[in-house]
Coordinates of C-alpha atoms in Angstrom, one line a residue:
M1 CA -5.7 -0.4 -25.6
A2 CA -5.4 -0.8 -21.9
T3 CA -8.3 -0.2 -19.5
T4 CA -7.4 1.7 -16.3
L5 CA -8.1 -0.4 -13.2
T6 CA -9.0 1.5 -10.0
S7 CA -9.2 -0.5 -6.7
P8 CA -10.3 0.9 -3.4
I9 CA -8.4 -0.2 -0.3
T10 CA -9.9 -0.5 3.2
I11 CA -8.1 -2.5 5.9
P12 CA -9.5 -2.5 9.5
Y13 CA -7.4 -2.8 12.5
P14 CA -6.9 -6.5 13.4
G15 CA -9.1 -7.7 16.2
V16 CA -6.4 -9.6 17.9
P17 CA -4.1 -8.2 20.7
G18 CA -0.4 -7.7 20.2
D19 CA 2.0 -5.7 18.2
L20 CA 0.9 -4.6 14.8
E21 CA 2.9 -4.5 11.6
L22 CA 2.1 -2.9 8.3
R23 CA 4.2 -4.1 5.4
I24 CA 4.1 -2.4 2.0
Q25 CA 5.7 -4.1 -0.9
A26 CA 5.7 -1.8 -3.9
G27 CA 7.2 -2.7 -7.2
A28 CA 6.9 -0.3 -10.1
C29 CA 4.5 2.4 -8.9
R30 CA 4.1 5.8 -7.3
L31 CA 3.6 5.3 -3.6
K32 CA 2.0 8.0 -1.4
L33 CA 1.6 7.3 2.3
I34 CA 0.0 9.9 4.6
P35 CA -1.3 9.9 8.2
A36 CA -5.1 10.0 8.6
D37 CA -7.7 10.3 11.3
H38 CA -10.3 7.6 10.6
D39 CA -11.5 4.3 12.1
A40 CA -9.9 2.0 9.6
W41 CA -6.2 1.3 9.9
V42 CA -5.5 1.8 6.1
T43 CA -7.7 3.3 3.4
G44 CA -6.8 4.4 0.0
S45 CA -6.8 3.5 -3.7
Y46 CA -4.7 1.9 -6.4
V47 CA -4.9 3.2 -9.9
D48 CA -3.3 1.2 -12.7
P49 CA -3.4 2.7 -16.2
S50 CA -2.5 -0.6 -17.8
G51 CA -5.1 -2.7 -15.9
G52 CA -2.4 -5.4 -15.7
I53 CA -0.5 -4.8 -12.5
T54 CA -2.5 -6.0 -9.5
V55 CA -2.7 -4.9 -5.9
S56 CA -3.5 -7.2 -3.0
S57 CA -3.7 -7.1 0.7
Q58 CA -3.2 -10.0 3.1
T59 CA -3.8 -10.2 6.9
E60 CA -2.0 -12.8 9.0
G61 CA -2.7 -12.2 12.6
N62 CA -1.4 -8.7 13.4
R63 CA 0.5 -8.3 10.2
V64 CA -1.0 -6.7 7.1
T65 CA 0.8 -6.8 3.8
V66 CA -0.2 -4.5 0.9
R67 CA 1.5 -5.7 -2.3
V68 CA 1.7 -4.1 -5.7
G69 CA 2.7 -6.6 -8.5
R70 CA 6.4 -7.3 -8.2
S71 CA 7.1 -9.6 -11.1
P72 CA 9.6 -8.7 -13.7
A73 CA 6.9 -8.9 -16.3
D74 CA 5.1 -6.0 -14.7
F75 CA 7.7 -3.6 -16.1
F76 CA 6.3 -4.2 -19.6
E77 CA 2.9 -2.9 -18.4
L78 CA 4.5 0.5 -17.6
I79 CA 4.3 1.6 -21.2
N80 CA 0.6 2.5 -20.5
G81 CA 1.5 4.7 -17.5
V82 CA 2.8 4.3 -13.9
P83 CA 0.4 2.9 -11.3
E84 CA -0.4 5.0 -8.2
L85 CA -0.8 3.5 -4.7
T86 CA -2.2 6.0 -2.2
L87 CA -2.5 4.9 1.4
E88 CA -4.0 6.8 4.3
V89 CA -2.8 5.3 7.6
G90 CA -4.7 5.6 10.9
K91 CA -3.1 6.9 14.0
A92 CA -5.2 5.1 16.6
R93 CA -2.8 2.2 17.5
P94 CA 1.0 1.9 17.4
F95 CA 2.5 -0.3 14.7
A96 CA 5.8 -1.3 13.0
L97 CA 6.1 -0.1 9.4
V98 CA 8.1 -2.0 6.8
I99 CA 8.4 -0.5 3.2
E100 CA 10.0 -2.7 0.6
A101 CA 10.1 -0.5 -2.5
G102 CA 11.6 -1.4 -5.9
A103 CA 11.5 0.8 -8.9
S104 CA 9.1 3.3 -7.3
E105 CA 8.6 7.0 -6.6
N106 CA 7.8 7.3 -2.9
H107 CA 6.2 10.2 -1.0
V108 CA 6.0 9.1 2.6
E109 CA 4.7 11.4 5.4
L110 CA 5.3 9.9 8.8
G111 CA 4.5 12.8 11.1
G112 CA 1.9 11.9 13.7
L113 CA 2.0 8.1 13.0
P114 CA 2.6 6.0 16.1
I115 CA 5.4 3.9 14.6

């Protein structure tokens, strides 16, 4: 039996000057993105009922990438339920937003975000 994996997500604004980019790469999952008023750039959580599909974040300069497992093998894990990625995005600084979504259900609210 699978063990549900819950991962908190907290990503501060990069401390370097320049244009910011938030890249979300979501494979098989439910993605919810909403604006938020907080000090961090991105906060949220990832809940995976299978415990087998991972989430990661990577910062390279002014680009932050949040990635939910995108390998073809991840589709076999969906038998235990669909993972949910919830991201609350700060409005303090303007940024470029890139969403690369595969087999996912997306609820994206962009109102108030400085993109």
